[in-house]
Coordinates of C-alpha atoms and ligand atoms in Angstrom, one line a residue:
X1 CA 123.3 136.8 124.6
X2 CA 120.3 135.4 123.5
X3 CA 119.2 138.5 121.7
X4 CA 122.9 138.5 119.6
X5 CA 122.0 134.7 119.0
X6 CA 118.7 135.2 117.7
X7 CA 119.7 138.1 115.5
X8 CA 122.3 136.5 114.2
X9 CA 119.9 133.6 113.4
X10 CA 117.4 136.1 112.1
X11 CA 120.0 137.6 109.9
X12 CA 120.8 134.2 108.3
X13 CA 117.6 132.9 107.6
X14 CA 117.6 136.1 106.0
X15 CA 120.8 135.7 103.8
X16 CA 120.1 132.5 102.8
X17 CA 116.6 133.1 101.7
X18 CA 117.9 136.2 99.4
X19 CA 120.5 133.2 98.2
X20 CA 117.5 131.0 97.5
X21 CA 115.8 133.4 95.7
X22 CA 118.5 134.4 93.8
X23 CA 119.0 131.1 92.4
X24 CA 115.2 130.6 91.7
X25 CA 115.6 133.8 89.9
X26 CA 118.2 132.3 87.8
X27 CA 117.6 129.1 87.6
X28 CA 115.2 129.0 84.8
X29 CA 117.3 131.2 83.0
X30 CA 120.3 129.0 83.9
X31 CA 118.1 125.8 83.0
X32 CA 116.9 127.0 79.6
X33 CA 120.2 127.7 78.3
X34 CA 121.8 124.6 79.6
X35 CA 119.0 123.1 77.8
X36 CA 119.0 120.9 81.2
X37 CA 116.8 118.1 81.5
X38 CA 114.1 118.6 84.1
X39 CA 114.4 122.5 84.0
X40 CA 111.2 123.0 82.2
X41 CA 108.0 122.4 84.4
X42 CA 105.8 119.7 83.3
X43 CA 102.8 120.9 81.4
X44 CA 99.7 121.5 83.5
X45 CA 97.2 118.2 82.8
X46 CA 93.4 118.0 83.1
X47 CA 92.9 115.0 85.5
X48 CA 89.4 114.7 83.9
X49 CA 91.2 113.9 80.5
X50 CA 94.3 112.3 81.7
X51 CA 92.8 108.3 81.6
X52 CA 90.6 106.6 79.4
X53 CA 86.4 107.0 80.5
X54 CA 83.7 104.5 80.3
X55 CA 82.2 103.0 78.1
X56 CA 84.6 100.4 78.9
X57 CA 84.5 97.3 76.5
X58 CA 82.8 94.3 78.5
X59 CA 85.6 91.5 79.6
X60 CA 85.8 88.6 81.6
X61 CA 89.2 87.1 82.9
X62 CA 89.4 83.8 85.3
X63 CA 89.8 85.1 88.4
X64 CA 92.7 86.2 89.6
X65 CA 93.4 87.9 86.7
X66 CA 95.7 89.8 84.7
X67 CA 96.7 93.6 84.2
X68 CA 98.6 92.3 81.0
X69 CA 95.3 91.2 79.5
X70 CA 92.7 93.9 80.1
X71 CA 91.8 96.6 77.4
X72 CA 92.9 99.5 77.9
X73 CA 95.9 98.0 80.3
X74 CA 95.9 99.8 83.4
X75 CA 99.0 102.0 84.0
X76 CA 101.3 101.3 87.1
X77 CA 103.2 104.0 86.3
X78 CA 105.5 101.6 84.5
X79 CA 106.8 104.5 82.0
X80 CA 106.0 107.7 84.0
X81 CA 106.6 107.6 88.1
X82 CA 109.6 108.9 88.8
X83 CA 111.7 108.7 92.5
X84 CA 113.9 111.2 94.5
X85 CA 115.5 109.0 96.8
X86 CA 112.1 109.1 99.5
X87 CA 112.7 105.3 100.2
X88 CA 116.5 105.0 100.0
X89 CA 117.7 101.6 101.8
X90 CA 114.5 100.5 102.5
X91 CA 113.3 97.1 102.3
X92 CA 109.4 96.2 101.7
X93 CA 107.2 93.3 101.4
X94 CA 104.3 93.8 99.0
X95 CA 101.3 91.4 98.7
X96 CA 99.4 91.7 95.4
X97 CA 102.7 93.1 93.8
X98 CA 102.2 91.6 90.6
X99 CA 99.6 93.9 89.5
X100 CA 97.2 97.0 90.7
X101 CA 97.7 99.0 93.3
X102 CA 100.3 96.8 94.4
X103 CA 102.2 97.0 91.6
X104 CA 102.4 100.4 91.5
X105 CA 103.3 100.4 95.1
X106 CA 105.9 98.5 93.8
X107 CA 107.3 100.3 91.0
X108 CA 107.5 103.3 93.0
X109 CA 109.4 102.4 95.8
X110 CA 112.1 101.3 93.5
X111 CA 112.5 103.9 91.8
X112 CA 112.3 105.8 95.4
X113 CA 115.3 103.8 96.3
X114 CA 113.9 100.7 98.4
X115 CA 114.4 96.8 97.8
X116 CA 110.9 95.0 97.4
X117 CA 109.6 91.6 97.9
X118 CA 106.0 91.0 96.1
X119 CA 103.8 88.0 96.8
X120 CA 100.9 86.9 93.8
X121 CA 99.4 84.0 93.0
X122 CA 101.3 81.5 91.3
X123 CA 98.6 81.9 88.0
X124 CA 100.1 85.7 88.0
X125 CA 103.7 85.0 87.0
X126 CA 103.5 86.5 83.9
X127 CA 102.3 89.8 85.6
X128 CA 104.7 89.3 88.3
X129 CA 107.5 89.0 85.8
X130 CA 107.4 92.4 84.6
X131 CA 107.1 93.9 88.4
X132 CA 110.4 92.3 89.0
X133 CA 112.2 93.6 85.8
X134 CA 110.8 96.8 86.3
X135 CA 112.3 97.1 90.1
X136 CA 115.4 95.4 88.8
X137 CA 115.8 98.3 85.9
X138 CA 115.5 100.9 88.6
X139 CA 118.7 99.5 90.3
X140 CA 117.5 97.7 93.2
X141 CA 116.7 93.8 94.3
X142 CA 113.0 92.6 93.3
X143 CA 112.2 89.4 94.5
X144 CA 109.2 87.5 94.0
X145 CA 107.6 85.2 96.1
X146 CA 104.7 83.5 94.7
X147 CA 101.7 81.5 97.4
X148 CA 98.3 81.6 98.8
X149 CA 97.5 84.1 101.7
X150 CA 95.0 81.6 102.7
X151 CA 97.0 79.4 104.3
X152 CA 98.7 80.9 107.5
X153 CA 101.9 78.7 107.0
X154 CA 102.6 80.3 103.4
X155 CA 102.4 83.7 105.5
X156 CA 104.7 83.1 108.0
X157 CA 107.1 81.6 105.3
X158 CA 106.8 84.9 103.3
X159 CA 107.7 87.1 106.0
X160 CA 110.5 85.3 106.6
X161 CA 112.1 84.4 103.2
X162 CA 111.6 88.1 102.7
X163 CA 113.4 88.9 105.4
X164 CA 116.0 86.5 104.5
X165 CA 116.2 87.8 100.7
X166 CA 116.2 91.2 101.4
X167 CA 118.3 91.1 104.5
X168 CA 115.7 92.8 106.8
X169 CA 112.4 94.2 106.2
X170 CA 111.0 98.0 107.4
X171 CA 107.7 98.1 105.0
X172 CA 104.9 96.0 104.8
X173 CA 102.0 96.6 102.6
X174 CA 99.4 94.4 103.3
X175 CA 97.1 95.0 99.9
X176 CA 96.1 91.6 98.6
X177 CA 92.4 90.8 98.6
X178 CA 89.8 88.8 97.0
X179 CA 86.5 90.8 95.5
X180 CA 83.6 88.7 93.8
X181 CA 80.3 90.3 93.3
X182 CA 77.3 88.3 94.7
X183 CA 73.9 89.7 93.3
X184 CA 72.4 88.3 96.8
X185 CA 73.4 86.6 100.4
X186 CA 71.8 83.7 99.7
X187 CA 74.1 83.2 96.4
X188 CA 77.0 83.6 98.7
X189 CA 78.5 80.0 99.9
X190 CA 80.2 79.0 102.8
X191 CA 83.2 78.3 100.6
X192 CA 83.2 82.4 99.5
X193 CA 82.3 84.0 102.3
X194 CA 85.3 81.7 104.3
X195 CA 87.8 82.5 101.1
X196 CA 87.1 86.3 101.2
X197 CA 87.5 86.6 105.1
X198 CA 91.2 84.7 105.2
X199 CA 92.6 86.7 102.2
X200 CA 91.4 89.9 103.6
X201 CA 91.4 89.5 107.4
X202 CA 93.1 86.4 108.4
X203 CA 96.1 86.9 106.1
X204 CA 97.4 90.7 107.0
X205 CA 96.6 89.2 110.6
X206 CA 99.3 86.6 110.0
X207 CA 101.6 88.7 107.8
X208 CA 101.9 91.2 110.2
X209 CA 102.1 88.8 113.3
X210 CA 104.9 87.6 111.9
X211 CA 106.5 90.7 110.5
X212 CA 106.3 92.6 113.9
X213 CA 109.4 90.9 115.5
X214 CA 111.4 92.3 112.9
X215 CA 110.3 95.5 112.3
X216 CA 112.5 98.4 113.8
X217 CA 111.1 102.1 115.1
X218 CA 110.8 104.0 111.9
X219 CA 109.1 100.8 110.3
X220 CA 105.7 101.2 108.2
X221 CA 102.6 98.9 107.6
X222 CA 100.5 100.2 105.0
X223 CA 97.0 98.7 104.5
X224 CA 94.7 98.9 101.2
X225 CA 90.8 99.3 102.0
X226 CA 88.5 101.0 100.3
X227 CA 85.3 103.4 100.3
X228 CA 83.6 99.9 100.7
X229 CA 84.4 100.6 103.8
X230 CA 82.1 103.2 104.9
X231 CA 80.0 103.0 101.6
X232 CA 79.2 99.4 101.0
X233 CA 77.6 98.5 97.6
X234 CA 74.8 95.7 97.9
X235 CA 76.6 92.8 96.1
X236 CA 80.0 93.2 97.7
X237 CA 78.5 92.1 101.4
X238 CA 81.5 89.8 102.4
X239 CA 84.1 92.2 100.4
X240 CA 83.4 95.5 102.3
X241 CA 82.7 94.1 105.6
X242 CA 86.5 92.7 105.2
X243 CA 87.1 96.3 104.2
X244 CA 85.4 97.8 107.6
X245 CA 87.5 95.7 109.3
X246 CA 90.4 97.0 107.2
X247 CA 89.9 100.5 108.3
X248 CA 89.2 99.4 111.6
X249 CA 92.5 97.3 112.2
X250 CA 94.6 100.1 111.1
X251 CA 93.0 102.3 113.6
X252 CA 93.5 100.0 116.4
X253 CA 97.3 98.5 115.7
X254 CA 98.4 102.5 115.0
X255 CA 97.5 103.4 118.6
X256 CA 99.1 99.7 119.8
X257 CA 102.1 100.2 117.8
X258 CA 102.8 104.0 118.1
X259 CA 104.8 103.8 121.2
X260 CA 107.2 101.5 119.2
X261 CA 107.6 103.8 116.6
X262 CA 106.1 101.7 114.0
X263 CA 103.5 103.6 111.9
X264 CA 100.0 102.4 110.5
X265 CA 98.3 103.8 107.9
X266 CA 95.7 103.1 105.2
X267 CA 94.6 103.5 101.5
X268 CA 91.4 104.1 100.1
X269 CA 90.9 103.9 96.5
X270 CA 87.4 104.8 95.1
X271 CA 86.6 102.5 91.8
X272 CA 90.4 101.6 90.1
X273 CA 91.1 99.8 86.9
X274 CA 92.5 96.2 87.9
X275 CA 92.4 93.0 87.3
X276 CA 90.2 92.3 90.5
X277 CA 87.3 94.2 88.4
X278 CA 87.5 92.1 85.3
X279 CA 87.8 88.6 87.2
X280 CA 84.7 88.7 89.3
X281 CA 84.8 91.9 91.2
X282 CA 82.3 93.6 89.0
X283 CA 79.5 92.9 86.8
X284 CA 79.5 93.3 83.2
X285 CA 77.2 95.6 83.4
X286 CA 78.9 97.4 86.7
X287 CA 82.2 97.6 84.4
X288 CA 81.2 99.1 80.9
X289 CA 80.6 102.2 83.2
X290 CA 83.4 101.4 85.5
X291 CA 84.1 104.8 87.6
X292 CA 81.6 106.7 85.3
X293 CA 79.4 107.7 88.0
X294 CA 82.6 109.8 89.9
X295 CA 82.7 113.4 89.8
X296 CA 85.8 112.8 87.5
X297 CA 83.6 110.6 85.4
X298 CA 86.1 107.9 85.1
X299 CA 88.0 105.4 86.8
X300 CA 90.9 105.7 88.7
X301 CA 94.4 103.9 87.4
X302 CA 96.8 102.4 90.1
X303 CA 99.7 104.8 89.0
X304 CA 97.1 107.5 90.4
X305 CA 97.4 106.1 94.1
X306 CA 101.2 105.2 93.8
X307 CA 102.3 108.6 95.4
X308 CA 100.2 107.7 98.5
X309 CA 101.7 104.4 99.3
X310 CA 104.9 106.4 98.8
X311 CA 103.9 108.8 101.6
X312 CA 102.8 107.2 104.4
X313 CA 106.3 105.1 103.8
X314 CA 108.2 107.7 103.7
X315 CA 110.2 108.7 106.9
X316 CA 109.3 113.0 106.7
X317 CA 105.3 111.7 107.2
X318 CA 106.9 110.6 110.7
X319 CA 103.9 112.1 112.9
X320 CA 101.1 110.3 110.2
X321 CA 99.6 107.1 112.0
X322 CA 96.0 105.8 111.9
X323 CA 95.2 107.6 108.7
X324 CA 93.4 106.7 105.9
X325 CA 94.2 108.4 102.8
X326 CA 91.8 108.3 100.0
X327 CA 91.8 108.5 96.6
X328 CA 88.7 108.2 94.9
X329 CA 87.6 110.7 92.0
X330 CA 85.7 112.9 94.2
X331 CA 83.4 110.3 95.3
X332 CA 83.5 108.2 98.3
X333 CA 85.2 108.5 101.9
X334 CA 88.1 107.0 102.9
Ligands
LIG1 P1 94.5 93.3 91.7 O1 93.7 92.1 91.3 O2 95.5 93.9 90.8 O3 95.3 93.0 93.1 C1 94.8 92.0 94.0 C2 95.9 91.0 94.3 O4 95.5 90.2 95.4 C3 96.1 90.1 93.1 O5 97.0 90.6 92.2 C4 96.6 88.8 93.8 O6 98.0 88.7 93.7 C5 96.2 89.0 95.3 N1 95.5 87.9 95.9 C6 94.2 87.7 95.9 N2 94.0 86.5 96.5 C7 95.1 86.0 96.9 C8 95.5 84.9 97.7 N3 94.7 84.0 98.1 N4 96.9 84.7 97.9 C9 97.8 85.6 97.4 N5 97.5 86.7 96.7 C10 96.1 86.9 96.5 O7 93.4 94.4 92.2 P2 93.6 95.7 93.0 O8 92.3 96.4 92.7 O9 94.8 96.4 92.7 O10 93.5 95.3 94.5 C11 94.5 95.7 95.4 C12 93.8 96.2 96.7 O11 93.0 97.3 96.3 C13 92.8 95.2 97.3 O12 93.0 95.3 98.7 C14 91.5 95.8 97.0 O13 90.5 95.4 97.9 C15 91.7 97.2 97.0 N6 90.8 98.1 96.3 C16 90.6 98.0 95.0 C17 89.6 98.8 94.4 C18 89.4 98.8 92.9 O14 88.5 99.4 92.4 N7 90.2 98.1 92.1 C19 88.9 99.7 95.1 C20 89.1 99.8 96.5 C21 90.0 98.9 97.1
LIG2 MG1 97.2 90.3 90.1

């Protein structure tokens, strides 16, 4: 009985692969004279040549910043990610949505299908603008939600106006952060080291204390970090330490949450072109060369990490908790 079962079995795996490759026989064919959009493969690309290399022209924005106003402008994907349904129904909160990685987070779980909240500063609206007509041209509701992370009333608030807006809430990327370089410690005030440490640590802390009531097994909290996090460059000492601790709490709250079903994981970017580099992050001097000392001798744009945030929120990654993904030109860990 078992034998007939698994023969039969056996036998239709066996048909309906000779049906699938029948049809991937055909299908170019098929595609070609349909002249059907898509059919074509899309042309192999040299990721050494595929974004702009340093020298980079020197540039200095007030801090926060804006992607609308650096040169080259950093690409989010706005005109080339393109969705297959990964995130249909889904309904995220993104913090730094207005730009960066964020905002390619942001773009791409649109067009994968999800609803998406961003948070920015309220300086950012003109970035934050275009995120919200960009989700709203991919069919789905974008609502922005402008305030200070520093302030752990404002974080509570978010959660819950988000939840409110969107009608529920199943991702939460927690990617916001402050970065300004600091030749020494002892140029490092009280006031920087205390602003750097609440929008990095405190506020994903809060966002995600308040989140947790309402997030359902199948949920996902995504956290950006960085290579500063194992690899910490000498004028960044608040910055990566926040970014250690990054790593660290997505470690920790995968293994607390994991028996609820709710899924942890992190990104690493290596050196990305974003606002947060031209308003303080980096030195001039850091930035003409920005990413030129990668193995892909240039810097990474966000629309390059977009497919990652994508992943770990996407339900087939089911068993991937406590990871780390990188994404860093061949230099760095995660
Ligand atoms: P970005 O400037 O585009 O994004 C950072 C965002 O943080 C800003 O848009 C702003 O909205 C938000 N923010 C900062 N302080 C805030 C506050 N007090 N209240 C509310 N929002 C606040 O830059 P990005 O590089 O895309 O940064 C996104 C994430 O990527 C950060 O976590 C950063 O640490 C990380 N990262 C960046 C790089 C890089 O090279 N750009 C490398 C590694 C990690
Ligand atoms: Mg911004």
């Amino acid at each position: 009985m078992m034998n007939e079962e698994h023969k039969l079995s056996r036998r239709q795996v066996i048909s309906g692969l000779g049906a699938s490759l029948a049809v991937a026989a055909v299908g170019p064919v098929f595609g070609a004279e349909a002249g059907a959009a898509g059919a074509a493969a899309d042309p192999l690309e040299d990721p050494t040549k595929k974004y702009p290399r340093p020298p980079f022209k020197s540039q200095q924005q007030p801090w926060p910043g804006l992607a609308g106003q650096m040169d080259p402008k950093p690409d989010h994907g706005e005109k080339s990610y393109k969705g297959s349904g990964r995130l249909k129904g889904r309904k995220a909160l993104i913090t730094g949505g207005d730009s960066g990685m964020g905002r390619a987070a942001a773009i791409a779980y649109a067009r994968e299908g999800a609803d998406v909240a961003i948070n920015y500063l309220p300086a950012e609206e003109a970035d934050a603008r275009e995120v919200i007509a960009l989700i709203k041209a991919a069919g789905q509701k974008g609502v922005a939600i402008p305030g200070d992370l520093r302030d752990e009333a404002f974080c509570k608030k978010l959660v819950e106006e988000t939840v409110r807006q969107l009608g529920g809430l199943d991702i939460v990327v927690s990617n916001a952060a402050r970065q300004q370089t600091r030749k020494s410690i002892l140029e490092l005030t009280t006031e920087d080291f205390d602003a750097t440490m609440k929008t990095n640590i405190y506020a994903p802390f809060w966002i995600i204390k308040a989140a947790l009531p309402h997030l359902k097994p199948g949920s996902a909290i995504i956290g950006t970090t960085s290579e500063q996090a194992t690899d910490p460059s000498e004028d960044l000492y608040d910055y990566a330490q926040t970014k250690a601790a990054t790593t660290n709490y997505v470690r920790s709250l995968a293994k607390q949450l994991a028996p609820k079903g709710i899924r942890v994981n992190g990104v690493a970017p290596g050196p990305i072109w974003t606002p947060l580099q031209v308003s303080g992050g980096a030195t001039q001097e850091k930035l003409v060369k920005f990413g030129g000392d990668t193995p892909m001798m240039r810097p990474g744009q966000p629309v390059e990490l977009a497919s990652i945030y994508v992943q770990l929120a996407d339900p087939q990654a089911s068993y991937a908790t406590g990871q780390v993904y990188g994404a860093a030109g061949g230099k760095g860990l995660p």
